Amino acid sequence: DIIRGRDLWEHQDMKKLQEHLDKIFKKIRDTIPDIKTKYSDPDGITTLRNDWWTANRDQIWRAITCEAPFDADLYIPTTDGKTRAWKGYQCGRSTNYVPVDDYIPQRLR
């Protein structure tokens, strides 16, 4: 949510973080000529942040779980209402699983 600019916590620290992320993504946009025009409209930075997240979310998940202990468990809710636990996979690092709950609005998680 922070990367995509949809975080609900509105306080000074978050405002500074959002401004900093905007600077970073503007720099990315201005550095890569092919995307400069695609993301030039007023909502361009937000769109770029969303596109970046879509392209990199699996790598972020791997980075988050890379130091998980070998015996850490990953609990995945299934559509039938049961929860499945994976054991010995270092929380998803050895699988193709990437959590999809980042698409659920933060206030509903």
PDB file of N, CA and C in Angstrom:
ATOM      1  N   ASP A   1       0.816  -1.193   0.000  1.00  0.00           N
ATOM      2  CA  ASP A   1       0.000   0.000   0.000  1.00  0.00           C
ATOM      3  C   ASP A   1       0.864   1.262   0.000  1.00  0.00           C
ATOM      4  N   ILE A   2       1.963   1.222   0.716  1.00  0.00           N
ATOM      5  CA  ILE A   2       2.839   2.389   0.750  1.00  0.00           C
ATOM      6  C   ILE A   2       3.426   2.637  -0.632  1.00  0.00           C
ATOM      7  N   ILE A   3       3.914   1.590  -1.282  1.00  0.00           N
ATOM      8  CA  ILE A   3       4.495   1.747  -2.616  1.00  0.00           C
ATOM      9  C   ILE A   3       3.456   2.264  -3.597  1.00  0.00           C
ATOM     10  N   ARG A   4       2.254   1.734  -3.513  1.00  0.00           N
ATOM     11  CA  ARG A   4       1.213   2.137  -4.452  1.00  0.00           C
ATOM     12  C   ARG A   4       0.533   3.437  -4.056  1.00  0.00           C
ATOM     13  N   GLY A   5       0.918   4.030  -2.936  1.00  0.00           N
ATOM     14  CA  GLY A   5       0.361   5.308  -2.527  1.00  0.00           C
ATOM     15  C   GLY A   5      -1.040   5.221  -1.965  1.00  0.00           C
ATOM     16  N   ARG A   6      -1.392   4.084  -1.380  1.00  0.00           N
ATOM     17  CA  ARG A   6      -2.744   3.888  -0.865  1.00  0.00           C
ATOM     18  C   ARG A   6      -2.778   3.639   0.637  1.00  0.00           C
ATOM     19  N   ASP A   7      -1.738   3.996   1.332  1.00  0.00           N
ATOM     20  CA  ASP A   7      -1.702   3.758   2.767  1.00  0.00           C
ATOM     21  C   ASP A   7      -2.665   4.704   3.477  1.00  0.00           C
ATOM     22  N   LEU A   8      -3.377   4.191   4.466  1.00  0.00           N
ATOM     23  CA  LEU A   8      -4.407   4.978   5.140  1.00  0.00           C
ATOM     24  C   LEU A   8      -3.885   5.848   6.269  1.00  0.00           C
ATOM     25  N   TRP A   9      -2.696   5.594   6.744  1.00  0.00           N
ATOM     26  CA  TRP A   9      -2.197   6.327   7.901  1.00  0.00           C
ATOM     27  C   TRP A   9      -1.690   7.684   7.453  1.00  0.00           C
ATOM     28  N   GLU A  10      -2.423   8.715   7.812  1.00  0.00           N
ATOM     29  CA  GLU A  10      -2.090  10.073   7.390  1.00  0.00           C
ATOM     30  C   GLU A  10      -1.481  10.850   8.557  1.00  0.00           C
ATOM     31  N   HIS A  11      -0.196  10.775   8.718  1.00  0.00           N
ATOM     32  CA  HIS A  11       0.488  11.597   9.706  1.00  0.00           C
ATOM     33  C   HIS A  11       1.756  12.120   9.064  1.00  0.00           C
ATOM     34  N   GLN A  12       2.471  12.984   9.740  1.00  0.00           N
ATOM     35  CA  GLN A  12       3.624  13.659   9.151  1.00  0.00           C
ATOM     36  C   GLN A  12       4.655  12.698   8.576  1.00  0.00           C
ATOM     37  N   ASP A  13       4.959  11.628   9.299  1.00  0.00           N
ATOM     38  CA  ASP A  13       5.965  10.688   8.808  1.00  0.00           C
ATOM     39  C   ASP A  13       5.527  10.048   7.497  1.00  0.00           C
ATOM     40  N   MET A  14       4.254   9.693   7.413  1.00  0.00           N
ATOM     41  CA  MET A  14       3.755   9.085   6.180  1.00  0.00           C
ATOM     42  C   MET A  14       3.757  10.096   5.040  1.00  0.00           C
ATOM     43  N   LYS A  15       3.437  11.339   5.347  1.00  0.00           N
ATOM     44  CA  LYS A  15       3.448  12.376   4.315  1.00  0.00           C
ATOM     45  C   LYS A  15       4.862  12.543   3.762  1.00  0.00           C
ATOM     46  N   LYS A  16       5.857  12.558   4.651  1.00  0.00           N
ATOM     47  CA  LYS A  16       7.254  12.655   4.217  1.00  0.00           C
ATOM     48  C   LYS A  16       7.646  11.441   3.377  1.00  0.00           C
ATOM     49  N   LEU A  17       7.203  10.262   3.809  1.00  0.00           N
ATOM     50  CA  LEU A  17       7.507   9.044   3.065  1.00  0.00           C
ATOM     51  C   LEU A  17       6.888   9.092   1.676  1.00  0.00           C
ATOM     52  N   GLN A  18       5.630   9.526   1.585  1.00  0.00           N
ATOM     53  CA  GLN A  18       4.961   9.623   0.285  1.00  0.00           C
ATOM     54  C   GLN A  18       5.691  10.610  -0.623  1.00  0.00           C
ATOM     55  N   GLU A  19       6.105  11.738  -0.077  1.00  0.00           N
ATOM     56  CA  GLU A  19       6.848  12.723  -0.863  1.00  0.00           C
ATOM     57  C   GLU A  19       8.169  12.133  -1.351  1.00  0.00           C
ATOM     58  N   HIS A  20       8.831  11.396  -0.482  1.00  0.00           N
ATOM     59  CA  HIS A  20      10.100  10.770  -0.859  1.00  0.00           C
ATOM     60  C   HIS A  20       9.886   9.726  -1.962  1.00  0.00           C
ATOM     61  N   LEU A  21       8.850   8.913  -1.818  1.00  0.00           N
ATOM     62  CA  LEU A  21       8.553   7.917  -2.852  1.00  0.00           C
ATOM     63  C   LEU A  21       8.197   8.585  -4.175  1.00  0.00           C
ATOM     64  N   ASP A  22       7.461   9.692  -4.124  1.00  0.00           N
ATOM     65  CA  ASP A  22       7.151  10.430  -5.353  1.00  0.00           C
ATOM     66  C   ASP A  22       8.430  10.896  -6.037  1.00  0.00           C
ATOM     67  N   LYS A  23       9.384  11.395  -5.248  1.00  0.00           N
ATOM     68  CA  LYS A  23      10.671  11.824  -5.817  1.00  0.00           C
ATOM     69  C   LYS A  23      11.384  10.654  -6.487  1.00  0.00           C
ATOM     70  N   ILE A  24      11.390   9.515  -5.811  1.00  0.00           N
ATOM     71  CA  ILE A  24      12.062   8.331  -6.357  1.00  0.00           C
ATOM     72  C   ILE A  24      11.430   7.917  -7.676  1.00  0.00           C
ATOM     73  N   PHE A  25      10.104   7.843  -7.707  1.00  0.00           N
ATOM     74  CA  PHE A  25       9.434   7.392  -8.922  1.00  0.00           C
ATOM     75  C   PHE A  25       9.484   8.439 -10.030  1.00  0.00           C
ATOM     76  N   LYS A  26       9.541   9.717  -9.695  1.00  0.00           N
ATOM     77  CA  LYS A  26       9.745  10.748 -10.717  1.00  0.00           C
ATOM     78  C   LYS A  26      11.133  10.588 -11.334  1.00  0.00           C
ATOM     79  N   LYS A  27      12.103  10.276 -10.491  1.00  0.00           N
ATOM     80  CA  LYS A  27      13.464  10.072 -10.993  1.00  0.00           C
ATOM     81  C   LYS A  27      13.515   8.856 -11.919  1.00  0.00           C
ATOM     82  N   ILE A  28      12.815   7.785 -11.533  1.00  0.00           N
ATOM     83  CA  ILE A  28      12.742   6.598 -12.396  1.00  0.00           C
ATOM     84  C   ILE A  28      12.106   6.975 -13.726  1.00  0.00           C
ATOM     85  N   ARG A  29      10.975   7.688 -13.662  1.00  0.00           N
ATOM     86  CA  ARG A  29      10.270   8.095 -14.880  1.00  0.00           C
ATOM     87  C   ARG A  29      11.158   8.950 -15.778  1.00  0.00           C
ATOM     88  N   ASP A  30      11.864   9.901 -15.196  1.00  0.00           N
ATOM     89  CA  ASP A  30      12.671  10.822 -15.988  1.00  0.00           C
ATOM     90  C   ASP A  30      13.951  10.188 -16.516  1.00  0.00           C
ATOM     91  N   THR A  31      14.384   9.094 -15.914  1.00  0.00           N
ATOM     92  CA  THR A  31      15.615   8.422 -16.329  1.00  0.00           C
ATOM     93  C   THR A  31      15.386   7.482 -17.512  1.00  0.00           C
ATOM     94  N   ILE A  32      14.199   6.916 -17.609  1.00  0.00           N
ATOM     95  CA  ILE A  32      13.911   5.931 -18.658  1.00  0.00           C
ATOM     96  C   ILE A  32      13.065   6.600 -19.741  1.00  0.00           C
ATOM     97  N   PRO A  33      13.671   6.906 -20.901  1.00  0.00           N
ATOM     98  CA  PRO A  33      12.960   7.648 -21.947  1.00  0.00           C
ATOM     99  C   PRO A  33      11.670   6.969 -22.436  1.00  0.00           C
ATOM    100  N   ASP A  34      11.662   5.649 -22.496  1.00  0.00           N
ATOM    101  CA  ASP A  34      10.494   4.939 -23.025  1.00  0.00           C
ATOM    102  C   ASP A  34       9.243   5.124 -22.175  1.00  0.00           C
ATOM    103  N   ILE A  35       9.400   5.374 -20.898  1.00  0.00           N
ATOM    104  CA  ILE A  35       8.222   5.488 -20.034  1.00  0.00           C
ATOM    105  C   ILE A  35       7.873   6.935 -19.698  1.00  0.00           C
ATOM    106  N   LYS A  36       8.727   7.860 -20.083  1.00  0.00           N
ATOM    107  CA  LYS A  36       8.529   9.257 -19.698  1.00  0.00           C
ATOM    108  C   LYS A  36       7.185   9.795 -20.179  1.00  0.00           C
ATOM    109  N   THR A  37       6.819   9.533 -21.420  1.00  0.00           N
ATOM    110  CA  THR A  37       5.548  10.045 -21.937  1.00  0.00           C
ATOM    111  C   THR A  37       4.356   9.261 -21.404  1.00  0.00           C
ATOM    112  N   LYS A  38       4.528   7.962 -21.177  1.00  0.00           N
ATOM    113  CA  LYS A  38       3.424   7.141 -20.680  1.00  0.00           C
ATOM    114  C   LYS A  38       2.951   7.602 -19.304  1.00  0.00           C
ATOM    115  N   TYR A  39       3.862   8.065 -18.474  1.00  0.00           N
ATOM    116  CA  TYR A  39       3.536   8.446 -17.100  1.00  0.00           C
ATOM    117  C   TYR A  39       3.637   9.956 -16.873  1.00  0.00           C
ATOM    118  N   SER A  40       3.398  10.759 -17.910  1.00  0.00           N
ATOM    119  CA  SER A  40       3.574  12.207 -17.780  1.00  0.00           C
ATOM    120  C   SER A  40       2.334  12.943 -17.277  1.00  0.00           C
ATOM    121  N   ASP A  41       1.156  12.308 -17.310  1.00  0.00           N
ATOM    122  CA  ASP A  41      -0.060  12.992 -16.855  1.00  0.00           C
ATOM    123  C   ASP A  41      -0.039  13.175 -15.334  1.00  0.00           C
ATOM    124  N   PRO A  42      -0.984  13.946 -14.784  1.00  0.00           N
ATOM    125  CA  PRO A  42      -0.972  14.209 -13.332  1.00  0.00           C
ATOM    126  C   PRO A  42      -1.011  12.950 -12.458  1.00  0.00           C
ATOM    127  N   ASP A  43      -1.668  11.906 -12.911  1.00  0.00           N
ATOM    128  CA  ASP A  43      -1.718  10.657 -12.146  1.00  0.00           C
ATOM    129  C   ASP A  43      -0.607   9.693 -12.546  1.00  0.00           C
ATOM    130  N   GLY A  44       0.325  10.162 -13.341  1.00  0.00           N
ATOM    131  CA  GLY A  44       1.365   9.295 -13.882  1.00  0.00           C
ATOM    132  C   GLY A  44       2.235   8.618 -12.842  1.00  0.00           C
ATOM    133  N   ILE A  45       2.596   9.342 -11.802  1.00  0.00           N
ATOM    134  CA  ILE A  45       3.464   8.763 -10.773  1.00  0.00           C
ATOM    135  C   ILE A  45       2.731   7.655 -10.034  1.00  0.00           C
ATOM    136  N   THR A  46       1.457   7.873  -9.723  1.00  0.00           N
ATOM    137  CA  THR A  46       0.673   6.831  -9.054  1.00  0.00           C
ATOM    138  C   THR A  46       0.550   5.605  -9.947  1.00  0.00           C
ATOM    139  N   THR A  47       0.318   5.824 -11.228  1.00  0.00           N
ATOM    140  CA  THR A  47       0.227   4.711 -12.180  1.00  0.00           C
ATOM    141  C   THR A  47       1.560   3.984 -12.278  1.00  0.00           C
ATOM    142  N   LEU A  48       2.654   4.728 -12.324  1.00  0.00           N
ATOM    143  CA  LEU A  48       3.987   4.117 -12.369  1.00  0.00           C
ATOM    144  C   LEU A  48       4.236   3.291 -11.113  1.00  0.00           C
ATOM    145  N   ARG A  49       3.852   3.804  -9.959  1.00  0.00           N
ATOM    146  CA  ARG A  49       4.033   3.057  -8.714  1.00  0.00           C
ATOM    147  C   ARG A  49       3.230   1.763  -8.743  1.00  0.00           C
ATOM    148  N   ASN A  50       1.996   1.824  -9.230  1.00  0.00           N
ATOM    149  CA  ASN A  50       1.173   0.613  -9.348  1.00  0.00           C
ATOM    150  C   ASN A  50       1.794  -0.384 -10.316  1.00  0.00           C
ATOM    151  N   ASP A  51       2.241   0.115 -11.464  1.00  0.00           N
ATOM    152  CA  ASP A  51       2.862  -0.771 -12.456  1.00  0.00           C
ATOM    153  C   ASP A  51       4.149  -1.382 -11.915  1.00  0.00           C
ATOM    154  N   TRP A  52       4.935  -0.579 -11.203  1.00  0.00           N
ATOM    155  CA  TRP A  52       6.170  -1.091 -10.609  1.00  0.00           C
ATOM    156  C   TRP A  52       5.844  -2.198  -9.616  1.00  0.00           C
ATOM    157  N   TRP A  53       4.823  -1.975  -8.785  1.00  0.00           N
ATOM    158  CA  TRP A  53       4.441  -2.982  -7.795  1.00  0.00           C
ATOM    159  C   TRP A  53       4.003  -4.269  -8.483  1.00  0.00           C
ATOM    160  N   THR A  54       3.196  -4.147  -9.529  1.00  0.00           N
ATOM    161  CA  THR A  54       2.730  -5.321 -10.264  1.00  0.00           C
ATOM    162  C   THR A  54       3.912  -6.106 -10.826  1.00  0.00           C
ATOM    163  N   ALA A  55       4.898  -5.399 -11.342  1.00  0.00           N
ATOM    164  CA  ALA A  55       6.058  -6.056 -11.949  1.00  0.00           C
ATOM    165  C   ALA A  55       7.004  -6.665 -10.916  1.00  0.00           C
ATOM    166  N   ASN A  56       7.016  -6.142  -9.699  1.00  0.00           N
ATOM    167  CA  ASN A  56       8.034  -6.547  -8.723  1.00  0.00           C
ATOM    168  C   ASN A  56       7.513  -7.200  -7.458  1.00  0.00           C
ATOM    169  N   ARG A  57       6.219  -7.386  -7.325  1.00  0.00           N
ATOM    170  CA  ARG A  57       5.666  -7.891  -6.062  1.00  0.00           C
ATOM    171  C   ARG A  57       6.207  -9.265  -5.695  1.00  0.00           C
ATOM    172  N   ASP A  58       6.441 -10.125  -6.681  1.00  0.00           N
ATOM    173  CA  ASP A  58       6.978 -11.452  -6.361  1.00  0.00           C
ATOM    174  C   ASP A  58       8.400 -11.353  -5.815  1.00  0.00           C
ATOM    175  N   GLN A  59       9.185 -10.417  -6.341  1.00  0.00           N
ATOM    176  CA  GLN A  59      10.549 -10.241  -5.845  1.00  0.00           C
ATOM    177  C   GLN A  59      10.555  -9.630  -4.441  1.00  0.00           C
ATOM    178  N   ILE A  60       9.591  -8.762  -4.162  1.00  0.00           N
ATOM    179  CA  ILE A  60       9.471  -8.192  -2.819  1.00  0.00           C
ATOM    180  C   ILE A  60       9.147  -9.298  -1.828  1.00  0.00           C
ATOM    181  N   TRP A  61       8.224 -10.183  -2.198  1.00  0.00           N
ATOM    182  CA  TRP A  61       7.863 -11.306  -1.323  1.00  0.00           C
ATOM    183  C   TRP A  61       9.089 -12.177  -1.044  1.00  0.00           C
ATOM    184  N   ARG A  62       9.868 -12.458  -2.070  1.00  0.00           N
ATOM    185  CA  ARG A  62      11.078 -13.269  -1.872  1.00  0.00           C
ATOM    186  C   ARG A  62      12.063 -12.554  -0.949  1.00  0.00           C
ATOM    187  N   ALA A  63      12.190 -11.252  -1.116  1.00  0.00           N
ATOM    188  CA  ALA A  63      13.108 -10.492  -0.259  1.00  0.00           C
ATOM    189  C   ALA A  63      12.637 -10.490   1.194  1.00  0.00           C
ATOM    190  N   ILE A  64      11.338 -10.383   1.396  1.00  0.00           N
ATOM    191  CA  ILE A  64      10.797 -10.380   2.757  1.00  0.00           C
ATOM    192  C   ILE A  64      11.033 -11.722   3.433  1.00  0.00           C
ATOM    193  N   THR A  65      10.917 -12.799   2.684  1.00  0.00           N
ATOM    194  CA  THR A  65      11.002 -14.133   3.275  1.00  0.00           C
ATOM    195  C   THR A  65      12.387 -14.760   3.180  1.00  0.00           C
ATOM    196  N   CYS A  66      13.353 -14.081   2.616  1.00  0.00           N
ATOM    197  CA  CYS A  66      14.649 -14.717   2.378  1.00  0.00           C
ATOM    198  C   CYS A  66      15.368 -15.113   3.663  1.00  0.00           C
ATOM    199  N   GLU A  67      15.102 -14.431   4.751  1.00  0.00           N
ATOM    200  CA  GLU A  67      15.760 -14.759   6.012  1.00  0.00           C
ATOM    201  C   GLU A  67      14.871 -15.556   6.955  1.00  0.00           C
ATOM    202  N   ALA A  68      13.733 -16.005   6.465  1.00  0.00           N
ATOM    203  CA  ALA A  68      12.839 -16.789   7.328  1.00  0.00           C
ATOM    204  C   ALA A  68      13.534 -18.087   7.713  1.00  0.00           C
ATOM    205  N   PRO A  69      13.398 -18.522   8.966  1.00  0.00           N
ATOM    206  CA  PRO A  69      14.005 -19.790   9.369  1.00  0.00           C
ATOM    207  C   PRO A  69      13.424 -20.946   8.561  1.00  0.00           C
ATOM    208  N   PHE A  70      14.202 -21.988   8.396  1.00  0.00           N
ATOM    209  CA  PHE A  70      13.763 -23.112   7.576  1.00  0.00           C
ATOM    210  C   PHE A  70      12.472 -23.727   8.099  1.00  0.00           C
ATOM    211  N   ASP A  71      12.262 -23.698   9.404  1.00  0.00           N
ATOM    212  CA  ASP A  71      11.063 -24.326   9.962  1.00  0.00           C
ATOM    213  C   ASP A  71       9.885 -23.357  10.106  1.00  0.00           C
ATOM    214  N   ALA A  72       9.975 -22.175   9.513  1.00  0.00           N
ATOM    215  CA  ALA A  72       8.866 -21.218   9.573  1.00  0.00           C
ATOM    216  C   ALA A  72       7.683 -21.750   8.770  1.00  0.00           C
ATOM    217  N   ASP A  73       6.483 -21.436   9.240  1.00  0.00           N
ATOM    218  CA  ASP A  73       5.266 -21.887   8.568  1.00  0.00           C
ATOM    219  C   ASP A  73       4.633 -20.733   7.803  1.00  0.00           C
ATOM    220  N   LEU A  74       4.015 -21.061   6.691  1.00  0.00           N
ATOM    221  CA  LEU A  74       3.269 -20.098   5.895  1.00  0.00           C
ATOM    222  C   LEU A  74       1.821 -20.550   5.892  1.00  0.00           C
ATOM    223  N   TYR A  75       0.935 -19.709   6.373  1.00  0.00           N
ATOM    224  CA  TYR A  75      -0.484 -20.051   6.435  1.00  0.00           C
ATOM    225  C   TYR A  75      -1.220 -19.342   5.310  1.00  0.00           C
ATOM    226  N   ILE A  76      -1.884 -20.124   4.466  1.00  0.00           N
ATOM    227  CA  ILE A  76      -2.565 -19.585   3.300  1.00  0.00           C
ATOM    228  C   ILE A  76      -4.053 -19.875   3.404  1.00  0.00           C
ATOM    229  N   PRO A  77      -4.896 -18.831   3.422  1.00  0.00           N
ATOM    230  CA  PRO A  77      -6.334 -19.079   3.427  1.00  0.00           C
ATOM    231  C   PRO A  77      -6.765 -19.612   2.060  1.00  0.00           C
ATOM    232  N   THR A  78      -7.647 -20.586   2.066  1.00  0.00           N
ATOM    233  CA  THR A  78      -8.137 -21.164   0.815  1.00  0.00           C
ATOM    234  C   THR A  78      -9.574 -20.720   0.577  1.00  0.00           C
ATOM    235  N   THR A  79     -10.053 -20.925  -0.633  1.00  0.00           N
ATOM    236  CA  THR A  79     -11.396 -20.473  -0.988  1.00  0.00           C
ATOM    237  C   THR A  79     -12.487 -21.225  -0.245  1.00  0.00           C
ATOM    238  N   ASP A  80     -12.193 -22.424   0.236  1.00  0.00           N
ATOM    239  CA  ASP A  80     -13.216 -23.186   0.961  1.00  0.00           C
ATOM    240  C   ASP A  80     -13.276 -22.821   2.448  1.00  0.00           C
ATOM    241  N   GLY A  81     -12.544 -21.785   2.852  1.00  0.00           N
ATOM    242  CA  GLY A  81     -12.603 -21.322   4.231  1.00  0.00           C
ATOM    243  C   GLY A  81     -11.616 -21.996   5.159  1.00  0.00           C
ATOM    244  N   LYS A  82     -10.913 -22.986   4.682  1.00  0.00           N
ATOM    245  CA  LYS A  82      -9.903 -23.652   5.505  1.00  0.00           C
ATOM    246  C   LYS A  82      -8.567 -22.947   5.298  1.00  0.00           C
ATOM    247  N   THR A  83      -7.684 -23.137   6.219  1.00  0.00           N
ATOM    248  CA  THR A  83      -6.357 -22.548   6.096  1.00  0.00           C
ATOM    249  C   THR A  83      -5.346 -23.657   5.895  1.00  0.00           C
ATOM    250  N   ARG A  84      -4.515 -23.492   4.894  1.00  0.00           N
ATOM    251  CA  ARG A  84      -3.489 -24.485   4.597  1.00  0.00           C
ATOM    252  C   ARG A  84      -2.148 -23.967   5.121  1.00  0.00           C
ATOM    253  N   ALA A  85      -1.401 -24.823   5.752  1.00  0.00           N
ATOM    254  CA  ALA A  85      -0.077 -24.442   6.253  1.00  0.00           C
ATOM    255  C   ALA A  85       0.983 -25.174   5.443  1.00  0.00           C
ATOM    256  N   TRP A  86       1.945 -24.422   4.971  1.00  0.00           N
ATOM    257  CA  TRP A  86       3.098 -25.027   4.315  1.00  0.00           C
ATOM    258  C   TRP A  86       4.216 -25.043   5.328  1.00  0.00           C
ATOM    259  N   LYS A  87       4.889 -26.141   5.413  1.00  0.00           N
ATOM    260  CA  LYS A  87       5.996 -26.259   6.359  1.00  0.00           C
ATOM    261  C   LYS A  87       7.287 -26.557   5.600  1.00  0.00           C
ATOM    262  N   GLY A  88       8.368 -26.010   6.078  1.00  0.00           N
ATOM    263  CA  GLY A  88       9.665 -26.303   5.492  1.00  0.00           C
ATOM    264  C   GLY A  88       9.921 -25.649   4.149  1.00  0.00           C
ATOM    265  N   TYR A  89       9.152 -24.646   3.812  1.00  0.00           N
ATOM    266  CA  TYR A  89       9.370 -23.953   2.544  1.00  0.00           C
ATOM    267  C   TYR A  89       9.952 -22.563   2.746  1.00  0.00           C
ATOM    268  N   GLN A  90      10.400 -22.284   3.919  1.00  0.00           N
ATOM    269  CA  GLN A  90      10.927 -20.963   4.266  1.00  0.00           C
ATOM    270  C   GLN A  90       9.934 -19.873   3.857  1.00  0.00           C
ATOM    271  N   CYS A  91       8.720 -20.061   4.302  1.00  0.00           N
ATOM    272  CA  CYS A  91       7.630 -19.094   4.107  1.00  0.00           C
ATOM    273  C   CYS A  91       7.390 -18.735   2.650  1.00  0.00           C
ATOM    274  N   GLY A  92       7.445 -19.680   1.764  1.00  0.00           N
ATOM    275  CA  GLY A  92       7.078 -19.408   0.383  1.00  0.00           C
ATOM    276  C   GLY A  92       8.235 -19.149  -0.542  1.00  0.00           C
ATOM    277  N   ARG A  93       9.433 -19.067  -0.015  1.00  0.00           N
ATOM    278  CA  ARG A  93      10.571 -18.752  -0.869  1.00  0.00           C
ATOM    279  C   ARG A  93      10.826 -19.848  -1.892  1.00  0.00           C
ATOM    280  N   SER A  94      10.567 -21.096  -1.540  1.00  0.00           N
ATOM    281  CA  SER A  94      10.837 -22.202  -2.459  1.00  0.00           C
ATOM    282  C   SER A  94       9.627 -22.548  -3.318  1.00  0.00           C
ATOM    283  N   THR A  95       8.633 -21.713  -3.315  1.00  0.00           N
ATOM    284  CA  THR A  95       7.416 -21.977  -4.076  1.00  0.00           C
ATOM    285  C   THR A  95       7.124 -20.797  -4.983  1.00  0.00           C
ATOM    286  N   ASN A  96       6.116 -20.940  -5.791  1.00  0.00           N
ATOM    287  CA  ASN A  96       5.688 -19.837  -6.646  1.00  0.00           C
ATOM    288  C   ASN A  96       4.571 -19.027  -6.006  1.00  0.00           C
ATOM    289  N   TYR A  97       4.278 -19.276  -4.741  1.00  0.00           N
ATOM    290  CA  TYR A  97       3.196 -18.568  -4.059  1.00  0.00           C
ATOM    291  C   TYR A  97       3.607 -17.137  -3.731  1.00  0.00           C
ATOM    292  N   VAL A  98       2.754 -16.201  -4.103  1.00  0.00           N
ATOM    293  CA  VAL A  98       2.911 -14.803  -3.721  1.00  0.00           C
ATOM    294  C   VAL A  98       1.573 -14.376  -3.129  1.00  0.00           C
ATOM    295  N   PRO A  99       1.547 -13.817  -1.915  1.00  0.00           N
ATOM    296  CA  PRO A  99       0.276 -13.426  -1.311  1.00  0.00           C
ATOM    297  C   PRO A  99      -0.487 -12.442  -2.199  1.00  0.00           C
ATOM    298  N   VAL A 100      -1.776 -12.598  -2.244  1.00  0.00           N
ATOM    299  CA  VAL A 100      -2.592 -11.709  -3.073  1.00  0.00           C
ATOM    300  C   VAL A 100      -3.417 -10.740  -2.239  1.00  0.00           C
ATOM    301  N   ASP A 101      -3.264 -10.763  -0.919  1.00  0.00           N
ATOM    302  CA  ASP A 101      -4.092  -9.890  -0.098  1.00  0.00           C
ATOM    303  C   ASP A 101      -3.690  -8.427  -0.172  1.00  0.00           C
ATOM    304  N   ASP A 102      -2.616  -8.094  -0.894  1.00  0.00           N
ATOM    305  CA  ASP A 102      -2.287  -6.682  -1.040  1.00  0.00           C
ATOM    306  C   ASP A 102      -3.294  -5.982  -1.944  1.00  0.00           C
ATOM    307  N   TYR A 103      -4.156  -6.728  -2.617  1.00  0.00           N
ATOM    308  CA  TYR A 103      -5.202  -6.118  -3.429  1.00  0.00           C
ATOM    309  C   TYR A 103      -6.456  -5.830  -2.610  1.00  0.00           C
ATOM    310  N   ILE A 104      -6.511  -6.344  -1.392  1.00  0.00           N
ATOM    311  CA  ILE A 104      -7.630  -6.063  -0.496  1.00  0.00           C
ATOM    312  C   ILE A 104      -7.331  -4.729   0.180  1.00  0.00           C
ATOM    313  N   PRO A 105      -8.276  -3.789   0.160  1.00  0.00           N
ATOM    314  CA  PRO A 105      -8.001  -2.506   0.814  1.00  0.00           C
ATOM    315  C   PRO A 105      -7.525  -2.714   2.248  1.00  0.00           C
ATOM    316  N   GLN A 106      -6.551  -1.925   2.651  1.00  0.00           N
ATOM    317  CA  GLN A 106      -5.886  -2.103   3.939  1.00  0.00           C
ATOM    318  C   GLN A 106      -6.871  -2.123   5.104  1.00  0.00           C
ATOM    319  N   ARG A 107      -7.886  -1.293   5.054  1.00  0.00           N
ATOM    320  CA  ARG A 107      -8.830  -1.218   6.175  1.00  0.00           C
ATOM    321  C   ARG A 107      -9.638  -2.498   6.327  1.00  0.00           C
ATOM    322  N   LEU A 108      -9.685  -3.346   5.294  1.00  0.00           N
ATOM    323  CA  LEU A 108     -10.438  -4.590   5.354  1.00  0.00           C
ATOM    324  C   LEU A 108      -9.577  -5.787   5.726  1.00  0.00           C
ATOM    325  N   ARG A 109      -8.258  -5.608   5.800  1.00  0.00           N
ATOM    326  CA  ARG A 109      -7.384  -6.724   6.140  1.00  0.00           C
ATOM    327  C   ARG A 109      -7.365  -6.964   7.616  1.00  0.00           C
TER     328      ARG A 109
END
